[in-house]
Coordinates of C-alpha atoms in Angstrom, one line a residue:
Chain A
X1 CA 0.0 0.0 0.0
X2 CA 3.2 2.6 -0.1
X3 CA 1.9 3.7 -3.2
X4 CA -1.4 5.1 -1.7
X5 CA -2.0 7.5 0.0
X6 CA -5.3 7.6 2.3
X7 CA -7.2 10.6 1.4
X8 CA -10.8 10.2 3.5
X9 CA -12.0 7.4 6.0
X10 CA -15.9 7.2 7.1
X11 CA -17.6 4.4 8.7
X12 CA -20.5 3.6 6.4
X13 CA -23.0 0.6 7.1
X14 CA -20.9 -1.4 8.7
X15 CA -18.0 -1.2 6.4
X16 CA -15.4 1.7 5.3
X17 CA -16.0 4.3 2.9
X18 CA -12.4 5.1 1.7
X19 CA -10.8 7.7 -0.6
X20 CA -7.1 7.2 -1.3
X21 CA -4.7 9.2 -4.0
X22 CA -2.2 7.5 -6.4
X23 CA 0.3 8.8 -8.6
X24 CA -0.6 7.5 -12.5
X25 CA 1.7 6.4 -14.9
X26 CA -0.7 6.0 -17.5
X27 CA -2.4 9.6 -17.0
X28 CA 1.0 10.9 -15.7
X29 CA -0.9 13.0 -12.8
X30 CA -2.2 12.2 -9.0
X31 CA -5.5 10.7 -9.0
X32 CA -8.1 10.1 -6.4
X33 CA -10.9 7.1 -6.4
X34 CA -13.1 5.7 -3.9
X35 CA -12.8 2.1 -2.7
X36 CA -15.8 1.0 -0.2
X37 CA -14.9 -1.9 1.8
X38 CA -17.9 -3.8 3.5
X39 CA -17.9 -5.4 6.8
X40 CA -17.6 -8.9 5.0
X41 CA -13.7 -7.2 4.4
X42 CA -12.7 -8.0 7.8
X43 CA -12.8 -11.6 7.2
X44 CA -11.2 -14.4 5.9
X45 CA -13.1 -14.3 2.5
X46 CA -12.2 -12.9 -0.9
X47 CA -14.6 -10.6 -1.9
X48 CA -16.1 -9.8 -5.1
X49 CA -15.4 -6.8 -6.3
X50 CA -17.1 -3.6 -9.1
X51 CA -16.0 -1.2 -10.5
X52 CA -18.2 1.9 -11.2
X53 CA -17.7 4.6 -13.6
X54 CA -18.8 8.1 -13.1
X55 CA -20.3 10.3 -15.5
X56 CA -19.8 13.8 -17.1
X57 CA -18.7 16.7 -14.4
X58 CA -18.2 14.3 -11.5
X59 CA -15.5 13.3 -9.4
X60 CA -14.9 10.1 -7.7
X61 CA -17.0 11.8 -4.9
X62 CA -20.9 12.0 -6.7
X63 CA -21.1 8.2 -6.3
X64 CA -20.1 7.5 -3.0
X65 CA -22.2 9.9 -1.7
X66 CA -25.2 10.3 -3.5
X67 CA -26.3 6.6 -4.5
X68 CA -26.3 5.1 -0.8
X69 CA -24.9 2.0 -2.8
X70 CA -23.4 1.7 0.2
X71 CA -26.4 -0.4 1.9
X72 CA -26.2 -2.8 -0.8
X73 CA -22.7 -3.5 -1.2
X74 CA -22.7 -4.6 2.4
X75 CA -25.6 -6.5 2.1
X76 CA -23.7 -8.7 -0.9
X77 CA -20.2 -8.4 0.9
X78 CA -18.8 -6.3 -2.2
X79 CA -16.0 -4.0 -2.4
X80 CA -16.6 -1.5 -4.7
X81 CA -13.9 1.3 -6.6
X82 CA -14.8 4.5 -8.1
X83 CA -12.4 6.1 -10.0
X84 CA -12.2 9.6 -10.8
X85 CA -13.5 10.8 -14.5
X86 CA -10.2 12.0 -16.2
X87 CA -6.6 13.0 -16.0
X88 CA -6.5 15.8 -13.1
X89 CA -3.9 18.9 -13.1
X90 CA -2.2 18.5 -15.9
X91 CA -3.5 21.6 -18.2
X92 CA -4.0 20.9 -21.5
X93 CA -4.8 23.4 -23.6
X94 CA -8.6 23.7 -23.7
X95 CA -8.9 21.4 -21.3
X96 CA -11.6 23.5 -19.3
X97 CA -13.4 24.9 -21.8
X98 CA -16.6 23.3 -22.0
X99 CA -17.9 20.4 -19.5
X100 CA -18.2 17.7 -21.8
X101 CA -14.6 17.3 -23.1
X102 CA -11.4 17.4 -21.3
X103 CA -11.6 17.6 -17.5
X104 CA -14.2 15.5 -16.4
X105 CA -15.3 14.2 -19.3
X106 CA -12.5 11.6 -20.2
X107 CA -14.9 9.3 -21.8
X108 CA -12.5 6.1 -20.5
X109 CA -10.9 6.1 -23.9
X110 CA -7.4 6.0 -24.8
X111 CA -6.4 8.9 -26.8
X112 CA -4.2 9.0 -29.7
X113 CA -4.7 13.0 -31.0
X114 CA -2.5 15.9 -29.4
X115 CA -2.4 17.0 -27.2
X116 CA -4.5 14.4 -25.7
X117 CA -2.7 11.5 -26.0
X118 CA -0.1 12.1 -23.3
X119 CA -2.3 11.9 -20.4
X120 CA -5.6 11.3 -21.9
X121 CA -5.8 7.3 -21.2
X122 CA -8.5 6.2 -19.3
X123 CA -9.1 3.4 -20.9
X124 CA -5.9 1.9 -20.0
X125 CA -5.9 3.9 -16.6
X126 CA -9.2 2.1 -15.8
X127 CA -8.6 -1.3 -17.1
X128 CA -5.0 -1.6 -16.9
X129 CA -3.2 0.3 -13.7
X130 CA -6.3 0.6 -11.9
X131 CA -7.6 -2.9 -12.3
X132 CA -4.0 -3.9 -10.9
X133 CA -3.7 -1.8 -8.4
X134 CA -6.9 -2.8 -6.4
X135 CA -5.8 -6.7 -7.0
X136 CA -2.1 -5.4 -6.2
X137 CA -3.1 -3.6 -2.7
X138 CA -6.0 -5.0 -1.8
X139 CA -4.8 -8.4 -2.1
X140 CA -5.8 -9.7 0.8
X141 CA -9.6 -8.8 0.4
X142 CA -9.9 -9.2 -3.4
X143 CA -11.3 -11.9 -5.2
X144 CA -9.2 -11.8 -8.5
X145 CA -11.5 -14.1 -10.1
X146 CA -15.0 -12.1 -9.1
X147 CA -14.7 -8.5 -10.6
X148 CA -17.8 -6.6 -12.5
X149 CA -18.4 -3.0 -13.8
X150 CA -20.9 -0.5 -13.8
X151 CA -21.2 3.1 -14.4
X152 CA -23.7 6.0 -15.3
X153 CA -23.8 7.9 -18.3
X154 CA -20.4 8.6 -19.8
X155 CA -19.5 6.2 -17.3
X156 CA -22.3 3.8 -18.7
X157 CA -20.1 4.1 -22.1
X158 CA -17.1 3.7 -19.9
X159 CA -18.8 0.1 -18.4
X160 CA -20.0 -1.4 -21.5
X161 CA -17.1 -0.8 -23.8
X162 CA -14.2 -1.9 -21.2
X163 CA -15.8 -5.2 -21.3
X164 CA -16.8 -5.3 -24.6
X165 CA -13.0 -4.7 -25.8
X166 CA -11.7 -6.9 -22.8
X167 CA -13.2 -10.3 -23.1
X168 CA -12.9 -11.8 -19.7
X169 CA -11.9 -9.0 -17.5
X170 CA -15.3 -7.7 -16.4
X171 CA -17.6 -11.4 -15.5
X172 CA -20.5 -9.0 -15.0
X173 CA -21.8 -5.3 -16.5
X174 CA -24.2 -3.0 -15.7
X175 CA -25.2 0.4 -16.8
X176 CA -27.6 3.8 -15.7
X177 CA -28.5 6.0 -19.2
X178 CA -25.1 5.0 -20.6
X179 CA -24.1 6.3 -23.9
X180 CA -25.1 3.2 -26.0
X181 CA -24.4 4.5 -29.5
X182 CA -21.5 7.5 -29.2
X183 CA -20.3 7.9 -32.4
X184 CA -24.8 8.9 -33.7
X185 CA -25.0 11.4 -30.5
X186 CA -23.7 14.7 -30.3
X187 CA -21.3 13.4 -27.1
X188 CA -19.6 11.5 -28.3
X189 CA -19.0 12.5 -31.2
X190 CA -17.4 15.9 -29.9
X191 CA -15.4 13.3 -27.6
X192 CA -14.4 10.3 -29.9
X193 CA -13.3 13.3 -32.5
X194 CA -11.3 15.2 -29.9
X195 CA -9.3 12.3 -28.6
X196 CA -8.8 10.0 -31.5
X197 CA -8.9 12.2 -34.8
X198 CA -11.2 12.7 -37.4
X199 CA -11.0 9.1 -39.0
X200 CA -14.6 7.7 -38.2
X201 CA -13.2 3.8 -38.4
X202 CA -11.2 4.7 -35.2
X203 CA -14.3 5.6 -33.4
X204 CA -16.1 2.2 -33.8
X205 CA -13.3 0.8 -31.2
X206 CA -14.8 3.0 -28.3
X207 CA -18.5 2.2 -29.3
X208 CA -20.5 0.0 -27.4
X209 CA -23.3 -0.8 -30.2
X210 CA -20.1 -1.3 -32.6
X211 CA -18.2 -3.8 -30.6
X212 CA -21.1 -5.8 -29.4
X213 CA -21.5 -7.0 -33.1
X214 CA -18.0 -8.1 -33.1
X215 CA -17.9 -9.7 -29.1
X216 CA -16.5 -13.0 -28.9
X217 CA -15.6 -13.2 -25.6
X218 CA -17.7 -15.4 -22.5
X219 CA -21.2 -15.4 -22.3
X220 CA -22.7 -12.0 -21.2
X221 CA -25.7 -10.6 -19.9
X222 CA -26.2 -6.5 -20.7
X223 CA -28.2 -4.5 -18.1
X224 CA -29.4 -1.6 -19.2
X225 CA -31.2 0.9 -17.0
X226 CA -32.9 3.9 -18.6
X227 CA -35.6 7.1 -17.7
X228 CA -37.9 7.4 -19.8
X229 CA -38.3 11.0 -18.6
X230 CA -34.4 11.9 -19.1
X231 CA -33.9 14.9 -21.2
X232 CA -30.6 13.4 -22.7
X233 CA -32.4 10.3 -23.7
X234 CA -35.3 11.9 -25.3
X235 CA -32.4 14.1 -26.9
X236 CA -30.8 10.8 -28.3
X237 CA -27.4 11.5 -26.9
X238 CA -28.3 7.8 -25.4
X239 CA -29.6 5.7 -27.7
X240 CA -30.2 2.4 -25.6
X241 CA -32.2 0.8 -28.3
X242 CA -29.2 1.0 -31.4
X243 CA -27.0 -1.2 -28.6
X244 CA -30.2 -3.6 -27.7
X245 CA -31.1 -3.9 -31.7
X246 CA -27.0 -4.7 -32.0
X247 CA -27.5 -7.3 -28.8
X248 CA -30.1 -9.0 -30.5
X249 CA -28.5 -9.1 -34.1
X250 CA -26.0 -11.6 -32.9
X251 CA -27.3 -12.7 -30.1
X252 CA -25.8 -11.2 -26.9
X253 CA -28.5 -11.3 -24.2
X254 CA -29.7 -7.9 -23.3
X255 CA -32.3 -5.8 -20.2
X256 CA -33.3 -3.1 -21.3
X257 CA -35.4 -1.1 -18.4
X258 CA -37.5 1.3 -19.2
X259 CA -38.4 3.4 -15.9
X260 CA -41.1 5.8 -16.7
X261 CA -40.6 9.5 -15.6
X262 CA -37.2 8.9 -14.0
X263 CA -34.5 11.7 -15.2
X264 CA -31.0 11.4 -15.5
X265 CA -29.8 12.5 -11.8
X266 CA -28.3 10.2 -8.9
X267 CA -32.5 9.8 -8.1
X268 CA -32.6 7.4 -10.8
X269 CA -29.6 5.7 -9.5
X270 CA -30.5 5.6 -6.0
X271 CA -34.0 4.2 -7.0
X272 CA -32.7 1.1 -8.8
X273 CA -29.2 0.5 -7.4
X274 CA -29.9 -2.4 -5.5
X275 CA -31.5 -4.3 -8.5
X276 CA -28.3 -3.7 -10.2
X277 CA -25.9 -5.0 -7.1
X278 CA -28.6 -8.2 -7.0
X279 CA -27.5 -8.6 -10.7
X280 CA -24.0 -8.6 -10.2
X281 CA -24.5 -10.5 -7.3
X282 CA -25.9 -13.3 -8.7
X283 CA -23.5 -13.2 -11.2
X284 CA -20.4 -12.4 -9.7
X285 CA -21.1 -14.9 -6.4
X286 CA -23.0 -18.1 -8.2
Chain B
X1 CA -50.7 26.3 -3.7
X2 CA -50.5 30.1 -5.5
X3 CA -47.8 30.7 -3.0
X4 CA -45.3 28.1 -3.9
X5 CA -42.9 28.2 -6.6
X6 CA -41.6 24.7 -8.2
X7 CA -38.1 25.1 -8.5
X8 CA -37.1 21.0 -9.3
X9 CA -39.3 17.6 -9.2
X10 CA -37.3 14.3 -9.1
X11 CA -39.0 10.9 -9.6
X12 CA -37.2 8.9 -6.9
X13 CA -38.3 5.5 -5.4
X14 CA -41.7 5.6 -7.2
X15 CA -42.6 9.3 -4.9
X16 CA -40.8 12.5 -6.2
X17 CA -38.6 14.8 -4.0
X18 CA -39.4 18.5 -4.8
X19 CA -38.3 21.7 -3.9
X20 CA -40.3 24.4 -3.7
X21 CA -39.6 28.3 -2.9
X22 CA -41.6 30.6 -1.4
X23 CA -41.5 34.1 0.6
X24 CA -41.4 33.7 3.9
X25 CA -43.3 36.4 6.3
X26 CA -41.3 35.3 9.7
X27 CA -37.5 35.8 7.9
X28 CA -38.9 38.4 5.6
X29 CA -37.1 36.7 2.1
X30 CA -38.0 34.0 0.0
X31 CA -36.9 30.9 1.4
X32 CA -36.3 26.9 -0.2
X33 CA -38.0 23.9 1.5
X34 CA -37.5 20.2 0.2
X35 CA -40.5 18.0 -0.1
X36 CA -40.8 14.1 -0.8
X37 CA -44.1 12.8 -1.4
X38 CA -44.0 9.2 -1.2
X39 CA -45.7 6.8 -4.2
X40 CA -48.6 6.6 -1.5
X41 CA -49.7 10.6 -2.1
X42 CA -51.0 9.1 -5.0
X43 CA -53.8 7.3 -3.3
X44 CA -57.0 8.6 -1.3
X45 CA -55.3 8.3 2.1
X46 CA -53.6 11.1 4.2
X47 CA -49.9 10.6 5.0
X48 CA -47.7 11.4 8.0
X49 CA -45.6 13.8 7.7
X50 CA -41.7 14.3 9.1
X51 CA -39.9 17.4 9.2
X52 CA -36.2 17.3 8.9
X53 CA -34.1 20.1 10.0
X54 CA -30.3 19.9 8.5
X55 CA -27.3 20.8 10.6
X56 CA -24.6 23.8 9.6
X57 CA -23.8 25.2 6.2
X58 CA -26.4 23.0 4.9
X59 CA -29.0 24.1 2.5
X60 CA -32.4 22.4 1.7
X61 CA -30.1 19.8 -0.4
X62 CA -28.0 18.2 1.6
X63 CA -30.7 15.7 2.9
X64 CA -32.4 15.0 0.0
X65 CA -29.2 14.3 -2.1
X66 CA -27.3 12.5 0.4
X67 CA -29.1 10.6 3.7
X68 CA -30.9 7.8 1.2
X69 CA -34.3 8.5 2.9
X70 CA -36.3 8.3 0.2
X71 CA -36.5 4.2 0.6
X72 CA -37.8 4.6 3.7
X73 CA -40.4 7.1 3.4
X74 CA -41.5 5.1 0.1
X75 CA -41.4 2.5 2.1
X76 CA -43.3 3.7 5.1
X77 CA -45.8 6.2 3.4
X78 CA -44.5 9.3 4.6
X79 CA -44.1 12.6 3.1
X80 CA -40.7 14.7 4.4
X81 CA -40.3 18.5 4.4
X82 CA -37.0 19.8 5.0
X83 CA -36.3 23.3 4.9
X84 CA -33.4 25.6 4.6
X85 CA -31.4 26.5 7.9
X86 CA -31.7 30.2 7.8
X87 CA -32.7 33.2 6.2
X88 CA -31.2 33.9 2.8
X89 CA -29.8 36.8 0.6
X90 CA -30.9 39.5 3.4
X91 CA -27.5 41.1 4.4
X92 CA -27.3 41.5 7.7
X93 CA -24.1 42.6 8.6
X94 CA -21.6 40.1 9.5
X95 CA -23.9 37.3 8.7
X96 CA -21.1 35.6 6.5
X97 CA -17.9 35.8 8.4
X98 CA -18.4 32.6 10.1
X99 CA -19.6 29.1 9.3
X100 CA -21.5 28.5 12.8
X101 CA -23.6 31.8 12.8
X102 CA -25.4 34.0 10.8
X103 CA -25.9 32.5 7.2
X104 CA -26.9 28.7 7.2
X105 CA -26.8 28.9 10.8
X106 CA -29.8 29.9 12.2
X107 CA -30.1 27.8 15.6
X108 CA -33.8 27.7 14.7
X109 CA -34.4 30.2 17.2
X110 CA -36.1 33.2 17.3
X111 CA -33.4 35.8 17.7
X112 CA -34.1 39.3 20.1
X113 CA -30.8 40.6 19.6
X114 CA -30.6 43.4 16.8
X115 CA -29.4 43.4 13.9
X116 CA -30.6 39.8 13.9
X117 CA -34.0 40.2 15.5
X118 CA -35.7 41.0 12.1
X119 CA -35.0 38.1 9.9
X120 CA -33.8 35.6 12.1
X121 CA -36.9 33.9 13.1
X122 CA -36.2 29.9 12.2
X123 CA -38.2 29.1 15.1
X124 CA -41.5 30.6 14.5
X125 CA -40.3 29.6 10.4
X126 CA -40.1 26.2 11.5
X127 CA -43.2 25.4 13.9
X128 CA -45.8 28.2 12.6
X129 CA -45.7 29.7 9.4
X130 CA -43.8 26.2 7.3
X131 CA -46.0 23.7 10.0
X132 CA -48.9 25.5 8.7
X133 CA -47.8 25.9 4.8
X134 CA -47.4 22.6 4.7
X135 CA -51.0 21.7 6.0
X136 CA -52.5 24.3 3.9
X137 CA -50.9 23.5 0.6
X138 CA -50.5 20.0 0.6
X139 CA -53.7 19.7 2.7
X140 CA -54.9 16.7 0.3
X141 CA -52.2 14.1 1.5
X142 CA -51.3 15.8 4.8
X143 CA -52.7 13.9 8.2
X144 CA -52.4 16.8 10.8
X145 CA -52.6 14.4 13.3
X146 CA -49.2 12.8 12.3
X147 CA -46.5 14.8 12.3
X148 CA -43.0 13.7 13.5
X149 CA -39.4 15.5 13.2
X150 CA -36.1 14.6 13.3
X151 CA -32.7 16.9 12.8
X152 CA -28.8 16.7 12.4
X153 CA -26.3 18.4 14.8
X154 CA -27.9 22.0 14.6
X155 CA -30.8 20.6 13.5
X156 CA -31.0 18.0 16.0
X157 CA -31.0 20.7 18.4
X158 CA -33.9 21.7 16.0
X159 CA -35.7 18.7 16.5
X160 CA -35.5 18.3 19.8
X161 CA -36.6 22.3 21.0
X162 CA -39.0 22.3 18.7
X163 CA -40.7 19.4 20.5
X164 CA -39.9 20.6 23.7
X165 CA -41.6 24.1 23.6
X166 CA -44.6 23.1 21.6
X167 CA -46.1 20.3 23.4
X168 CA -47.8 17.6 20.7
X169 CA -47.0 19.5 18.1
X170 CA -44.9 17.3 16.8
X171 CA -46.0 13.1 17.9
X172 CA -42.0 11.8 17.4
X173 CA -38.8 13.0 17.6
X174 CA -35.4 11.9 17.0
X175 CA -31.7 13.2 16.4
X176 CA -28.5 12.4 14.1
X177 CA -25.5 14.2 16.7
X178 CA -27.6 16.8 18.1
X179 CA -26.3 19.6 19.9
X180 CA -27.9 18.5 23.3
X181 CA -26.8 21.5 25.5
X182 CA -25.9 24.2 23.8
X183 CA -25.5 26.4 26.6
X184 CA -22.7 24.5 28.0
X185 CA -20.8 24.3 24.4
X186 CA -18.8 26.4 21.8
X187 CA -21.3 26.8 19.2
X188 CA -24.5 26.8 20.9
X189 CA -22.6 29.6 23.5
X190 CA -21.9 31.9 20.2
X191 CA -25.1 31.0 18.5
X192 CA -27.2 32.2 21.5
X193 CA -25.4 35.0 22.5
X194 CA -25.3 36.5 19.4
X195 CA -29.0 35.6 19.0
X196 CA -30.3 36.7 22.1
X197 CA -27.9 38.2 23.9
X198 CA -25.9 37.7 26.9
X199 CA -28.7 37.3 29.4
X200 CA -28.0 33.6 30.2
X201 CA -31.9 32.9 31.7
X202 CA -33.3 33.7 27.8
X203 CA -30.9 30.6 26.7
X204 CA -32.5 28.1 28.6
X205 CA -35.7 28.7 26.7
X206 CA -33.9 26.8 23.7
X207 CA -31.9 24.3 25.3
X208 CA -33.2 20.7 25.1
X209 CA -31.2 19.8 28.3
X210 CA -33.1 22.6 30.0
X211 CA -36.5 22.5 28.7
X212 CA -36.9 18.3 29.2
X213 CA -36.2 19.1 32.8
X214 CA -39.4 21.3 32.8
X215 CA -41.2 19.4 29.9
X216 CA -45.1 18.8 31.0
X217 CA -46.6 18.0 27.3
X218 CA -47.9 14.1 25.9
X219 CA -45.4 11.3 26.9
X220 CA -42.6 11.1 24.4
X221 CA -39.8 9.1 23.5
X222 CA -36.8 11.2 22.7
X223 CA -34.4 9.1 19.9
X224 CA -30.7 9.9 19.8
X225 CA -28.3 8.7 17.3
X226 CA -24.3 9.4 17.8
X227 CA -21.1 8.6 16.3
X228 CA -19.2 7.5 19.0
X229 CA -16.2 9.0 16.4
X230 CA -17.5 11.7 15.4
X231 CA -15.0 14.7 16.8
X232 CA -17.9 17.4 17.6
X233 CA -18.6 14.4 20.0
X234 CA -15.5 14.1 21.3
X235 CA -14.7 17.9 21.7
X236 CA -17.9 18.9 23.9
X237 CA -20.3 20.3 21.6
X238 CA -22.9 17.9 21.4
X239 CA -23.2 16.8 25.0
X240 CA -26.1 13.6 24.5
X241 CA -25.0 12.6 28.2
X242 CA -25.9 16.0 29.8
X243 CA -29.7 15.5 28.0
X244 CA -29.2 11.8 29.0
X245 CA -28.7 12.4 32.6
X246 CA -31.5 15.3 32.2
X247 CA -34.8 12.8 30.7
X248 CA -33.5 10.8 33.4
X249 CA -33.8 12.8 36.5
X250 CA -37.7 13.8 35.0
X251 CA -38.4 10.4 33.8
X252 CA -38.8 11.2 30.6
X253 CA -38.1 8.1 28.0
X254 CA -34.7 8.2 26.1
X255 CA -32.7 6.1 23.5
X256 CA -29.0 7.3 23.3
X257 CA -27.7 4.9 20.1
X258 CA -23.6 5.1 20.9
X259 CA -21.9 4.1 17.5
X260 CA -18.9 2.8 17.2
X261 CA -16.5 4.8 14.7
X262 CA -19.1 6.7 13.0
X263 CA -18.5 10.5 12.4
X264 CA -20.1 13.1 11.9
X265 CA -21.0 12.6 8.1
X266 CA -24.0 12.0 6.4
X267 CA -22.6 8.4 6.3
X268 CA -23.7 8.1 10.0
X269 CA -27.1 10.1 9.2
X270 CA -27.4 7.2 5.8
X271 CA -26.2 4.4 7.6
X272 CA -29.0 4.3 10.4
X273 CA -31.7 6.6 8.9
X274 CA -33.8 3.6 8.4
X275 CA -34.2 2.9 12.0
X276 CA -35.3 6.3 12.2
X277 CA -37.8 6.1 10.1
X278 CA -39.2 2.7 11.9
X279 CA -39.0 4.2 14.9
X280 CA -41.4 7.5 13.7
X281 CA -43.4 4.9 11.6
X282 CA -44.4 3.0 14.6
X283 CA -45.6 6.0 16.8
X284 CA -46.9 8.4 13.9
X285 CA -49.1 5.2 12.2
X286 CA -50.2 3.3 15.7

C-alpha cells in the first residue's frame, strides 16, 4: 500500500467508505478514487469486487455519496472502486473549456490526437493500472476471479465498452443512461473526434453498439437501465435501443429497463441501485 | 398552492422529492424547503408527515441528495419536508464571516438581539408559518394528526426544541448528533449570544437539556443517534450525556444509540436513517 495514500475514511454501514490518491503512470498526474470496503472485508473471505464509472462533471465523490450504494454492497459483501473521471492537473490546452470534453469528461478512452494522448488514457488507466492496483493492494480482500463493472452515463459508455473490448476481465456489467451508440450522438461525437482524430473507423473501437456486433468473448448478460423522462435520452445522446437492436442481431443477451418519468440525476440511481448489485450478485457470487 | 414556486421535481423510489420556494413572512425573504411525497400521495389516504431540520452550512439539499431516505419514506408512506437552515440573501451585517452563525446557521431560534432580531426567526419559520404551509398546501395528503421531526447536529438541536416548547406539536422525535446542550458548548454559546444576547436565563428557553427538565406535554420518547467517532462528539459540543442524565432525573423516556467509529457525516445520518424512520413509523401510524 506505499503507493497510496489515504485521502478520507468514514464508517458507512458497517464497512469503510475510503478515498485514497495515487500517482498515474498512465495519466502521468495524482488521481483520487473511492474504494468502499464492507464489513464482509474483515474476514477471511475474498470478496467480489465492481467497478463503477462516473459520469460527465463528476469526481470520484458524486457516487459514494449520493447513491447510498453503500447499503447494498454490504448486504452482498462487495467491495466497490470509483475512480475519478479523467486526468487531473495536468492543463491541457482547452482542457476546461466546455464540461463535456477534457476535465471531467474523459470518456474512459485512450487517446491517440495531441495534445490528448499524453495523459488522456482512461481506458488503460481504468482497465489496466487501476484494475491492478486494487488486486495489487487489496490483495488480501480481493477476489481476483469475481470482478464486474458498472457506471452511469459517460460512465455507462465507460462500463459497456471496457468489457466489450476486454473479453474476460469484467464477468459481470451493468449500466444507468449510458451512452449506447457514441459515435450517432452529439457526445460522443465531440469526444471520440477530440481524442482520437477525425477518421470515423477509429471511433467504432470505443463504441458499445459497434463492438457488441463483433464480441466474442464469455457469455454476457447487458443490463441496461434507462428514464424514460431523461432529457438526454429523449435528446438521443443515449440511444439504448441502437445497442439492444446490435445485442439482438448476434445474439448477446440484453435488459433493457425502461423506468417511466425517471430523469438522468443520482435519483434514478438511487432508486434502482440495489436491482443492479442483485445482478452482479448473482453473477459475480453463483 | 399560488404561493409556492416549483423550483425542481425528481422521480425517486416511485414518490418525487421537490423543492419548492416561497417568501417567507417570519424571515422576511424568499426561502427553499424540500419535499418528498411518497408513491402513496397518489392514493385517497392522508400521510404522516416528518420534518427534517439539517445541521450547519447545509442548504435544503444536503438531505435530500445524500441521507438515502427516500427508501424509507417510500417504504413507510410518509411525506418529508426539509427546509433551509436560515434566512437567505438579506444582508445583515456580519452574517457571513463565520460558518456557525449567521448564514446557514440559524439555531432555529427566534433571535431578540438586533441586527438579527428582524429576519432571524427559524423558530417561529419552523413550527408556525412552514408547520402550517405545509397543511395548507399539501392539505390533500397531509394527516395533521401525524407529524414527527427529526434533525442533524444543529438541526438535531432543532428537533428536539421544537418538541420541547410546543407540546404535541410534533408526535415523534429523533436526532442524528444533536447539539444536546448548547448552553454549556462552543457553538450553541456563540449561537445564542449573538442571537439573544448575553442574558443567560433567555438561553435556557432553547436548550433541550433545560427544557426536558421542565417538559409537562404528551409522553414522548426522545431518539438519539451518535457517532461514538465523530469529533464534535469528542470535543464537547454535542453533549447527548448531559440531555441523557436530564430525561433521566424527570423520567422522561430516552434512547441514546452510541456508535462505534461513525462520524459526523452524512454516512452516520445514511447508515441508520432507516431505523429512524421505523422508529417514527411505529408511533406516527399506531
Amino acid at each position: 500500500m506505499e503507493k497510496l495514500q489515504l485521502v478520507s475514511s468514514n464508517k458507512s454501514f458497517g464497512g469503510y467508505q475510503k478515498v485514497y490518491s495515487h500517482e498515474s503512470s498512465e495519466l502521468k498526474c495524482k488521481m483520487n478514487f473511492s474504494i468502499y470496503l464492507p464489513p464482509q472485508a474483515e474476514g477471511d473471505v475474498k470478496l467480489p469486487v465492481i467497478f463503477y464509472l462516473s459520469g460527465l462533471t463528476c469526481t470520484e465523490q458524486n457516487f459514494i455519496t449520493k447513491s447510498g450504494f453503500q447499503r447494498y454492497a454490504a448486504e452482498h459483501g462487495i467491495i466497490v472502486v470509483g475512480p475519478d473521471t479523467s486526468p487531473r492537473g495536468v492543463k491541457v490546452p482547452g482542457d476546461d473549456e466546455s464540461w463535456d470534453f477534457g476535465v471531467s469528461a474523459g470518456f474512459y478512452v485512450d487517446a491517440t490526437k495531441d495534445p490528448w494522448s499524453t495523459n488522456y488514457r482512461m481506458g488503460s488507466y481504468v482497465n489496466s493500472e487501476l484494475y491492478e492496483l486494487i488486486q495489487t493492494a487489496f490483495s488480501n480482500v480481493v477476489d481476483p476471479d469475481k470482478i464486474g463493472i458498472m457506471g452511469h452515463s459517460m460512465g455507462g459508455h465507460g462500463a459497456l465498452v471496457s468489457t466489450l473490448r476486454n473479453p474476460g476481465l469484467y464477468k459481470s456489467v451493468s449500466a444507468f443512461a449510458p451512452i449506447c451508440n457514441p459515435i450517432q450522438g452529439p457526445w460522443g461525437q465531440k469526444a471520440l473526434s477530440g481524442y482520437l482524430g477525425e477518421d470515423k473507423s477509429k471511433w467504432a473501437d470505443w463504441d458499445a453498439t459497434e463492438l457488441v456486433k463483433k464480441y466474442n468473448g464469455p457469455p454476457l448478460t447487458l443490463l441496461l437501465d434507462q428514464g424514460a423522462g431523461d432529457k438526454f435520452y429523449i435528446e438521443k445522446q443515449l440511444l439504448p435501443e441502437n445497442l439492444v437492436e446490435a445485442c439482438r442481431s448476434v445474439g448477446v443477451p440484453v435488459i433493457l429497463n425502461l423506468r417511466e418519468d425517471y430523469d438522468h440525476s443520482y435519483y434514478h440511481i438511487s432508486t434502482f441501485i440495489g436491482e443492479h448489485f442483485d445482478f452482479h450478485a448473482k453473477i459475480l457470487k453463483s
